[in-house]
Amino acid sequence: MTDRTADSAWFTDAVGALARQAAPAAEGWELAEEEISAARERHGETERGPLWNAFLLLQPSDVLESAPLLYRAHVRELLERVAAREDTRPATSAELLAALSAGSVQVPLSPSAVCLAARLVARLPPGDTLPVDVEVLDIEGYERLFGAEADEHARQLGVMLHQDWRAQS
């Protein structure tokens, strides 16, 4: 093999590796663009307004990037905040749910964390479904017994996941 052929093969391999790494991000960008268009239509934004400018707010975390359903819910919630001129820095329901999910891989969720997770699933936008049957749980019973603890979990997670960089101007 000549040096030129080896250089060409190395370059082809490197470009292929970069393309494979960029594919999930490109899919995320496409999803974000779809949701921005839908939000602009829902809210009647025809000029270059806050929703049109919201793309940079929609950067997914590693967990959300690997979970398109949660990322879509995250994007929708942020876009609704932008449209309502609300603070975009607090964690979205999808971010909180992703954190609970990641934690559940390490240790089982406590009943109060299950209560919080059920609340968060219920907040997902209509039409989005998770491969989980939340209706199996006695949510009212969990709320009665563990609601106050779930509130505290939500507060603590919210503080941990607060995104100062995500301030909408």
mmCIF file of N, CA, C and O in Angstrom, residues 38-126:
data_model
loop_
_atom_site.group_PDB
_atom_site.id
_atom_site.type_symbol
_atom_site.label_atom_id
_atom_site.label_comp_id
_atom_site.label_asym_id
_atom_site.label_seq_id
_atom_site.Cartn_x
_atom_site.Cartn_y
_atom_site.Cartn_z
ATOM 1 N N ALA A 38 -43.336 24.161 14.715
ATOM 2 C CA ALA A 38 -44.663 23.875 15.264
ATOM 3 C C ALA A 38 -45.051 24.912 16.322
ATOM 4 O O ALA A 38 -46.201 25.376 16.360
ATOM 5 N N ALA A 39 -44.109 25.296 17.181
ATOM 6 C CA ALA A 39 -44.393 26.287 18.224
ATOM 7 C C ALA A 39 -44.682 27.654 17.601
ATOM 8 O O ALA A 39 -45.591 28.367 18.046
ATOM 9 N N ARG A 40 -43.939 28.014 16.590
ATOM 10 C CA ARG A 40 -44.171 29.297 15.918
ATOM 11 C C ARG A 40 -45.570 29.326 15.309
ATOM 12 O O ARG A 40 -46.262 30.334 15.395
ATOM 13 N N GLU A 41 -45.965 28.207 14.721
ATOM 14 C CA GLU A 41 -47.308 28.132 14.146
ATOM 15 C C GLU A 41 -48.371 28.197 15.250
ATOM 16 O O GLU A 41 -49.355 28.928 15.123
ATOM 17 N N ARG A 42 -48.172 27.431 16.337
ATOM 18 C CA ARG A 42 -49.125 27.422 17.456
ATOM 19 C C ARG A 42 -49.318 28.809 18.058
ATOM 20 O O ARG A 42 -50.411 29.174 18.450
ATOM 21 N N HIS A 43 -48.225 29.556 18.135
ATOM 22 C CA HIS A 43 -48.265 30.860 18.798
ATOM 23 C C HIS A 43 -48.348 32.033 17.820
ATOM 24 O O HIS A 43 -48.270 33.196 18.238
ATOM 25 N N GLY A 44 -48.517 31.739 16.541
ATOM 26 C CA GLY A 44 -48.712 32.793 15.544
ATOM 27 C C GLY A 44 -47.498 33.671 15.309
ATOM 28 O O GLY A 44 -47.645 34.821 14.903
ATOM 29 N N GLU A 45 -46.319 33.144 15.508
ATOM 30 C CA GLU A 45 -45.103 33.930 15.278
ATOM 31 C C GLU A 45 -44.749 33.857 13.794
ATOM 32 O O GLU A 45 -44.407 32.796 13.291
ATOM 33 N N THR A 46 -44.851 34.996 13.110
ATOM 34 C CA THR A 46 -44.570 35.011 11.673
ATOM 35 C C THR A 46 -43.256 35.704 11.350
ATOM 36 O O THR A 46 -42.638 35.424 10.332
ATOM 37 N N GLU A 47 -42.833 36.615 12.210
ATOM 38 C CA GLU A 47 -41.561 37.312 12.015
ATOM 39 C C GLU A 47 -40.481 36.592 12.827
ATOM 40 O O GLU A 47 -40.766 35.653 13.549
ATOM 41 N N ARG A 48 -39.271 37.085 12.734
ATOM 42 C CA ARG A 48 -38.172 36.518 13.529
ATOM 43 C C ARG A 48 -38.316 36.978 14.971
ATOM 44 O O ARG A 48 -37.788 38.011 15.359
ATOM 45 N N GLY A 49 -39.015 36.182 15.757
ATOM 46 C CA GLY A 49 -39.278 36.526 17.149
ATOM 47 C C GLY A 49 -38.549 35.609 18.105
ATOM 48 O O GLY A 49 -37.596 34.913 17.728
ATOM 49 N N PRO A 50 -39.018 35.582 19.359
ATOM 50 C CA PRO A 50 -38.331 34.798 20.388
ATOM 51 C C PRO A 50 -38.267 33.302 20.072
ATOM 52 O O PRO A 50 -37.250 32.667 20.351
ATOM 53 N N LEU A 51 -39.321 32.734 19.509
ATOM 54 C CA LEU A 51 -39.289 31.300 19.188
ATOM 55 C C LEU A 51 -38.297 31.018 18.067
ATOM 56 O O LEU A 51 -37.563 30.030 18.110
ATOM 57 N N TRP A 52 -38.276 31.872 17.077
ATOM 58 C CA TRP A 52 -37.339 31.700 15.965
ATOM 59 C C TRP A 52 -35.902 31.735 16.475
ATOM 60 O O TRP A 52 -35.034 31.031 15.972
ATOM 61 N N ASN A 53 -35.656 32.540 17.510
ATOM 62 C CA ASN A 53 -34.307 32.701 18.066
ATOM 63 C C ASN A 53 -33.973 31.696 19.162
ATOM 64 O O ASN A 53 -32.909 31.792 19.770
ATOM 65 N N ALA A 54 -34.844 30.750 19.455
ATOM 66 C CA ALA A 54 -34.688 29.872 20.619
ATOM 67 C C ALA A 54 -33.789 28.657 20.387
ATOM 68 O O ALA A 54 -33.542 27.900 21.324
ATOM 69 N N PHE A 55 -33.275 28.470 19.205
ATOM 70 C CA PHE A 55 -32.543 27.247 18.879
ATOM 71 C C PHE A 55 -31.417 26.932 19.871
ATOM 72 O O PHE A 55 -31.269 25.794 20.307
ATOM 73 N N LEU A 56 -30.642 27.933 20.256
ATOM 74 C CA LEU A 56 -29.493 27.681 21.138
ATOM 75 C C LEU A 56 -29.912 27.225 22.533
ATOM 76 O O LEU A 56 -29.129 26.603 23.236
ATOM 77 N N LEU A 57 -31.149 27.520 22.934
ATOM 78 C CA LEU A 57 -31.651 27.062 24.239
ATOM 79 C C LEU A 57 -31.888 25.558 24.264
ATOM 80 O O LEU A 57 -32.014 24.976 25.327
ATOM 81 N N LEU A 58 -31.995 24.954 23.115
ATOM 82 C CA LEU A 58 -32.494 23.589 23.005
ATOM 83 C C LEU A 58 -31.408 22.530 22.989
ATOM 84 O O LEU A 58 -31.646 21.395 22.584
ATOM 85 N N GLN A 59 -30.222 22.861 23.446
ATOM 86 C CA GLN A 59 -29.129 21.900 23.473
ATOM 87 C C GLN A 59 -29.454 20.771 24.442
ATOM 88 O O GLN A 59 -29.770 21.020 25.596
ATOM 89 N N PRO A 60 -29.386 19.528 23.973
ATOM 90 C CA PRO A 60 -29.706 18.414 24.863
ATOM 91 C C PRO A 60 -28.505 18.000 25.709
ATOM 92 O O PRO A 60 -27.367 18.144 25.302
ATOM 93 N N SER A 61 -28.806 17.498 26.891
ATOM 94 C CA SER A 61 -27.752 16.886 27.692
ATOM 95 C C SER A 61 -27.478 15.506 27.086
ATOM 96 O O SER A 61 -28.211 15.043 26.214
ATOM 97 N N ASP A 62 -26.452 14.829 27.562
ATOM 98 C CA ASP A 62 -26.136 13.493 27.050
ATOM 99 C C ASP A 62 -27.309 12.541 27.225
ATOM 100 O O ASP A 62 -27.624 11.758 26.341
ATOM 101 N N VAL A 63 -27.974 12.617 28.379
ATOM 102 C CA VAL A 63 -29.090 11.712 28.651
ATOM 103 C C VAL A 63 -30.244 11.999 27.709
ATOM 104 O O VAL A 63 -30.825 11.089 27.126
ATOM 105 N N LEU A 64 -30.572 13.282 27.524
ATOM 106 C CA LEU A 64 -31.686 13.627 26.649
ATOM 107 C C LEU A 64 -31.374 13.323 25.188
ATOM 108 O O LEU A 64 -32.249 12.961 24.426
ATOM 109 N N GLU A 65 -30.114 13.474 24.817
ATOM 110 C CA GLU A 65 -29.718 13.219 23.436
ATOM 111 C C GLU A 65 -29.948 11.756 23.056
ATOM 112 O O GLU A 65 -30.270 11.447 21.920
ATOM 113 N N SER A 66 -29.804 10.872 24.021
ATOM 114 C CA SER A 66 -29.980 9.448 23.727
ATOM 115 C C SER A 66 -31.426 8.993 23.929
ATOM 116 O O SER A 66 -31.725 7.817 23.771
ATOM 117 N N ALA A 67 -32.320 9.915 24.286
ATOM 118 C CA ALA A 67 -33.733 9.582 24.504
ATOM 119 C C ALA A 67 -34.594 10.574 23.737
ATOM 120 O O ALA A 67 -35.031 11.584 24.293
ATOM 121 N N PRO A 68 -34.857 10.327 22.459
ATOM 122 C CA PRO A 68 -35.574 11.298 21.625
ATOM 123 C C PRO A 68 -36.939 11.717 22.184
ATOM 124 O O PRO A 68 -37.314 12.878 22.069
ATOM 125 N N LEU A 69 -37.661 10.813 22.810
ATOM 126 C CA LEU A 69 -38.963 11.172 23.361
ATOM 127 C C LEU A 69 -38.812 12.219 24.470
ATOM 128 O O LEU A 69 -39.529 13.222 24.499
ATOM 129 N N LEU A 70 -37.855 12.007 25.363
ATOM 130 C CA LEU A 70 -37.625 12.979 26.425
ATOM 131 C C LEU A 70 -37.070 14.290 25.867
ATOM 132 O O LEU A 70 -37.432 15.371 26.330
ATOM 133 N N TYR A 71 -36.218 14.193 24.870
ATOM 134 C CA TYR A 71 -35.672 15.417 24.277
ATOM 135 C C TYR A 71 -36.788 16.240 23.639
ATOM 136 O O TYR A 71 -36.839 17.451 23.790
ATOM 137 N N ARG A 72 -37.706 15.587 22.949
ATOM 138 C CA ARG A 72 -38.824 16.302 22.323
ATOM 139 C C ARG A 72 -39.666 16.998 23.400
ATOM 140 O O ARG A 72 -40.042 18.162 23.252
ATOM 141 N N ALA A 73 -39.950 16.311 24.499
ATOM 142 C CA ALA A 73 -40.719 16.906 25.592
ATOM 143 C C ALA A 73 -39.955 18.095 26.188
ATOM 144 O O ALA A 73 -40.547 19.136 26.509
ATOM 145 N N HIS A 74 -38.656 17.957 26.339
ATOM 146 C CA HIS A 74 -37.782 19.021 26.848
ATOM 147 C C HIS A 74 -37.871 20.259 25.945
ATOM 148 O O HIS A 74 -38.082 21.380 26.417
ATOM 149 N N VAL A 75 -37.746 20.043 24.645
ATOM 150 C CA VAL A 75 -37.790 21.131 23.678
ATOM 151 C C VAL A 75 -39.155 21.823 23.726
ATOM 152 O O VAL A 75 -39.246 23.056 23.759
ATOM 153 N N ARG A 76 -40.221 21.040 23.747
ATOM 154 C CA ARG A 76 -41.563 21.629 23.781
ATOM 155 C C ARG A 76 -41.766 22.478 25.030
ATOM 156 O O ARG A 76 -42.328 23.568 24.956
ATOM 157 N N GLU A 77 -41.317 21.970 26.179
ATOM 158 C CA GLU A 77 -41.493 22.733 27.414
ATOM 159 C C GLU A 77 -40.698 24.040 27.364
ATOM 160 O O GLU A 77 -41.213 25.097 27.748
ATOM 161 N N LEU A 78 -39.473 23.985 26.889
ATOM 162 C CA LEU A 78 -38.687 25.212 26.789
ATOM 163 C C LEU A 78 -39.323 26.204 25.819
ATOM 164 O O LEU A 78 -39.373 27.409 26.098
ATOM 165 N N LEU A 79 -39.812 25.720 24.698
ATOM 166 C CA LEU A 79 -40.431 26.614 23.719
ATOM 167 C C LEU A 79 -41.709 27.251 24.274
ATOM 168 O O LEU A 79 -41.984 28.428 24.008
ATOM 169 N N GLU A 80 -42.458 26.500 25.064
ATOM 170 C CA GLU A 80 -43.650 27.076 25.700
ATOM 171 C C GLU A 80 -43.248 28.152 26.701
ATOM 172 O O GLU A 80 -43.916 29.180 26.815
ATOM 173 N N ARG A 81 -42.157 27.951 27.408
ATOM 174 C CA ARG A 81 -41.659 28.980 28.333
ATOM 175 C C ARG A 81 -41.243 30.225 27.565
ATOM 176 O O ARG A 81 -41.521 31.350 27.989
ATOM 177 N N VAL A 82 -40.555 30.029 26.443
ATOM 178 C CA VAL A 82 -40.129 31.172 25.631
ATOM 179 C C VAL A 82 -41.353 31.941 25.153
ATOM 180 O O VAL A 82 -41.410 33.174 25.248
ATOM 181 N N ALA A 83 -42.346 31.237 24.646
ATOM 182 C CA ALA A 83 -43.556 31.889 24.132
ATOM 183 C C ALA A 83 -44.272 32.667 25.232
ATOM 184 O O ALA A 83 -44.831 33.739 24.982
ATOM 185 N N ALA A 84 -44.252 32.148 26.456
ATOM 186 C CA ALA A 84 -44.914 32.805 27.588
ATOM 187 C C ALA A 84 -43.996 33.810 28.277
ATOM 188 O O ALA A 84 -44.380 34.395 29.288
ATOM 189 N N ARG A 85 -42.781 33.976 27.753
ATOM 190 C CA ARG A 85 -41.785 34.869 28.332
ATOM 191 C C ARG A 85 -41.461 34.488 29.782
ATOM 192 O O ARG A 85 -41.282 35.331 30.648
ATOM 193 N N GLU A 86 -41.388 33.186 30.033
ATOM 194 C CA GLU A 86 -41.052 32.662 31.359
ATOM 195 C C GLU A 86 -39.562 32.334 31.420
ATOM 196 O O GLU A 86 -38.897 32.212 30.389
ATOM 197 N N ASP A 87 -39.067 32.147 32.611
ATOM 198 C CA ASP A 87 -37.670 31.803 32.852
ATOM 199 C C ASP A 87 -37.368 30.426 32.252
ATOM 200 O O ASP A 87 -38.067 29.457 32.532
ATOM 201 N N THR A 88 -36.343 30.348 31.450
ATOM 202 C CA THR A 88 -35.987 29.087 30.798
ATOM 203 C C THR A 88 -34.903 28.315 31.559
ATOM 204 O O THR A 88 -34.557 27.206 31.165
ATOM 205 N N ARG A 89 -34.392 28.894 32.637
ATOM 206 C CA ARG A 89 -33.290 28.257 33.357
ATOM 207 C C ARG A 89 -33.676 27.054 34.211
ATOM 208 O O ARG A 89 -32.888 26.117 34.318
ATOM 209 N N PRO A 90 -34.851 27.037 34.849
ATOM 210 C CA PRO A 90 -35.179 25.850 35.653
ATOM 211 C C PRO A 90 -35.220 24.579 34.804
ATOM 212 O O PRO A 90 -35.553 24.626 33.607
ATOM 213 N N ALA A 91 -34.887 23.469 35.429
ATOM 214 C CA ALA A 91 -34.895 22.178 34.731
ATOM 215 C C ALA A 91 -36.295 21.876 34.204
ATOM 216 O O ALA A 91 -37.299 22.189 34.852
ATOM 217 N N THR A 92 -36.350 21.273 33.046
ATOM 218 C CA THR A 92 -37.636 20.854 32.491
ATOM 219 C C THR A 92 -38.048 19.531 33.134
ATOM 220 O O THR A 92 -37.231 18.829 33.736
ATOM 221 N N SER A 93 -39.313 19.190 32.964
ATOM 222 C CA SER A 93 -39.793 17.894 33.466
ATOM 223 C C SER A 93 -38.986 16.756 32.861
ATOM 224 O O SER A 93 -38.670 15.779 33.541
ATOM 225 N N ALA A 94 -38.642 16.878 31.584
ATOM 226 C CA ALA A 94 -37.862 15.829 30.914
ATOM 227 C C ALA A 94 -36.469 15.701 31.529
ATOM 228 O O ALA A 94 -35.965 14.587 31.698
ATOM 229 N N GLU A 95 -35.843 16.815 31.886
ATOM 230 C CA GLU A 95 -34.527 16.758 32.514
ATOM 231 C C GLU A 95 -34.615 16.096 33.886
ATOM 232 O O GLU A 95 -33.749 15.288 34.245
ATOM 233 N N LEU A 96 -35.645 16.438 34.646
ATOM 234 C CA LEU A 96 -35.831 15.816 35.956
ATOM 235 C C LEU A 96 -36.072 14.317 35.807
ATOM 236 O O LEU A 96 -35.502 13.503 36.534
ATOM 237 N N LEU A 97 -36.908 13.944 34.844
ATOM 238 C CA LEU A 97 -37.207 12.533 34.612
ATOM 239 C C LEU A 97 -35.956 11.778 34.160
ATOM 240 O O LEU A 97 -35.699 10.657 34.608
ATOM 241 N N ALA A 98 -35.156 12.395 33.315
ATOM 242 C CA ALA A 98 -33.910 11.768 32.860
ATOM 243 C C ALA A 98 -32.953 11.555 34.036
ATOM 244 O O ALA A 98 -32.288 10.518 34.123
ATOM 245 N N ALA A 99 -32.896 12.528 34.957
ATOM 246 C CA ALA A 99 -32.027 12.386 36.129
ATOM 247 C C ALA A 99 -32.512 11.244 37.022
ATOM 248 O O ALA A 99 -31.707 10.452 37.517
ATOM 249 N N LEU A 100 -33.827 11.156 37.220
ATOM 250 C CA LEU A 100 -34.365 10.050 38.015
ATOM 251 C C LEU A 100 -34.066 8.708 37.344
ATOM 252 O O LEU A 100 -33.706 7.742 38.002
ATOM 253 N N SER A 101 -34.217 8.672 36.032
ATOM 254 C CA SER A 101 -33.957 7.438 35.292
ATOM 255 C C SER A 101 -32.494 7.024 35.423
ATOM 256 O O SER A 101 -32.189 5.858 35.670
ATOM 257 N N ALA A 102 -31.599 7.987 35.269
ATOM 258 C CA ALA A 102 -30.167 7.684 35.389
ATOM 259 C C ALA A 102 -29.845 7.204 36.803
ATOM 260 O O ALA A 102 -29.063 6.265 36.985
ATOM 261 N N GLY A 103 -30.448 7.834 37.796
ATOM 262 C CA GLY A 103 -30.215 7.415 39.177
ATOM 263 C C GLY A 103 -30.758 6.029 39.465
ATOM 264 O O GLY A 103 -30.170 5.268 40.235
ATOM 265 N N SER A 104 -31.877 5.676 38.818
ATOM 266 C CA SER A 104 -32.492 4.376 39.074
ATOM 267 C C SER A 104 -31.646 3.215 38.563
ATOM 268 O O SER A 104 -31.833 2.078 38.977
ATOM 269 N N VAL A 105 -30.712 3.517 37.672
ATOM 270 C CA VAL A 105 -29.792 2.484 37.188
ATOM 271 C C VAL A 105 -28.802 2.120 38.299
ATOM 272 O O VAL A 105 -28.362 0.981 38.403
ATOM 273 N N GLN A 106 -28.489 3.108 39.146
ATOM 274 C CA GLN A 106 -27.530 2.901 40.222
ATOM 275 C C GLN A 106 -28.181 2.291 41.469
ATOM 276 O O GLN A 106 -27.627 1.394 42.080
ATOM 277 N N VAL A 107 -29.340 2.817 41.834
ATOM 278 C CA VAL A 107 -30.074 2.334 43.016
ATOM 279 C C VAL A 107 -31.567 2.365 42.704
ATOM 280 O O VAL A 107 -32.018 3.203 41.931
ATOM 281 N N PRO A 108 -32.340 1.468 43.311
ATOM 282 C CA PRO A 108 -33.792 1.503 43.082
ATOM 283 C C PRO A 108 -34.386 2.829 43.584
ATOM 284 O O PRO A 108 -33.910 3.406 44.561
ATOM 285 N N LEU A 109 -35.422 3.299 42.899
ATOM 286 C CA LEU A 109 -36.080 4.528 43.320
ATOM 287 C C LEU A 109 -36.876 4.296 44.599
ATOM 288 O O LEU A 109 -37.536 3.263 44.752
ATOM 289 N N SER A 110 -36.839 5.260 45.477
ATOM 290 C CA SER A 110 -37.663 5.215 46.686
ATOM 291 C C SER A 110 -39.116 5.461 46.274
ATOM 292 O O SER A 110 -39.377 5.981 45.176
ATOM 293 N N PRO A 111 -40.073 5.129 47.127
ATOM 294 C CA PRO A 111 -41.479 5.402 46.782
ATOM 295 C C PRO A 111 -41.737 6.884 46.492
ATOM 296 O O PRO A 111 -42.522 7.209 45.601
ATOM 297 N N SER A 112 -41.077 7.784 47.200
ATOM 298 C CA SER A 112 -41.275 9.214 46.933
ATOM 299 C C SER A 112 -40.692 9.613 45.575
ATOM 300 O O SER A 112 -41.244 10.468 44.879
ATOM 301 N N ALA A 113 -39.598 8.982 45.175
ATOM 302 C CA ALA A 113 -39.029 9.247 43.848
ATOM 303 C C ALA A 113 -39.929 8.668 42.754
ATOM 304 O O ALA A 113 -40.076 9.266 41.684
ATOM 305 N N VAL A 114 -40.553 7.529 43.020
ATOM 306 C CA VAL A 114 -41.521 6.959 42.073
ATOM 307 C C VAL A 114 -42.699 7.916 41.928
ATOM 308 O O VAL A 114 -43.198 8.153 40.822
ATOM 309 N N CYS A 115 -43.144 8.495 43.038
ATOM 310 C CA CYS A 115 -44.227 9.479 43.018
ATOM 311 C C CYS A 115 -43.843 10.660 42.123
ATOM 312 O O CYS A 115 -44.628 11.085 41.268
ATOM 313 N N LEU A 116 -42.639 11.174 42.300
ATOM 314 C CA LEU A 116 -42.167 12.285 41.478
ATOM 315 C C LEU A 116 -42.085 11.872 40.013
ATOM 316 O O LEU A 116 -42.515 12.621 39.130
ATOM 317 N N ALA A 117 -41.556 10.688 39.741
ATOM 318 C CA ALA A 117 -41.454 10.220 38.355
ATOM 319 C C ALA A 117 -42.836 10.130 37.706
ATOM 320 O O ALA A 117 -43.018 10.525 36.544
ATOM 321 N N ALA A 118 -43.822 9.638 38.440
ATOM 322 C CA ALA A 118 -45.187 9.540 37.896
ATOM 323 C C ALA A 118 -45.736 10.927 37.578
ATOM 324 O O ALA A 118 -46.373 11.130 36.540
ATOM 325 N N ARG A 119 -45.479 11.896 38.439
ATOM 326 C CA ARG A 119 -45.896 13.284 38.171
ATOM 327 C C ARG A 119 -45.260 13.792 36.882
ATOM 328 O O ARG A 119 -45.913 14.442 36.065
ATOM 329 N N LEU A 120 -43.972 13.537 36.753
ATOM 330 C CA LEU A 120 -43.237 14.037 35.586
ATOM 331 C C LEU A 120 -43.729 13.395 34.298
ATOM 332 O O LEU A 120 -43.853 14.065 33.271
ATOM 333 N N VAL A 121 -44.011 12.102 34.342
ATOM 334 C CA VAL A 121 -44.544 11.422 33.155
ATOM 335 C C VAL A 121 -45.887 12.028 32.780
ATOM 336 O O VAL A 121 -46.177 12.257 31.603
ATOM 337 N N ALA A 122 -46.703 12.342 33.785
ATOM 338 C CA ALA A 122 -48.022 12.931 33.523
ATOM 339 C C ALA A 122 -47.903 14.310 32.878
ATOM 340 O O ALA A 122 -48.824 14.749 32.189
ATOM 341 N N ARG A 123 -46.789 14.996 33.071
ATOM 342 C CA ARG A 123 -46.585 16.330 32.492
ATOM 343 C C ARG A 123 -46.104 16.296 31.045
ATOM 344 O O ARG A 123 -46.035 17.345 30.406
ATOM 345 N N LEU A 124 -45.739 15.119 30.548
ATOM 346 C CA LEU A 124 -45.260 15.054 29.167
ATOM 347 C C LEU A 124 -46.351 15.560 28.233
ATOM 348 O O LEU A 124 -47.539 15.363 28.499
ATOM 349 N N PRO A 125 -45.959 16.211 27.153
ATOM 350 C CA PRO A 125 -46.960 16.764 26.236
ATOM 351 C C PRO A 125 -47.898 15.678 25.701
ATOM 352 O O PRO A 125 -47.486 14.529 25.540
ATOM 353 N N PRO A 126 -49.148 16.040 25.435
ATOM 354 C CA PRO A 126 -50.097 15.071 24.864
ATOM 355 C C PRO A 126 -49.533 14.451 23.588
ATOM 356 O O PRO A 126 -48.855 15.116 22.814
#
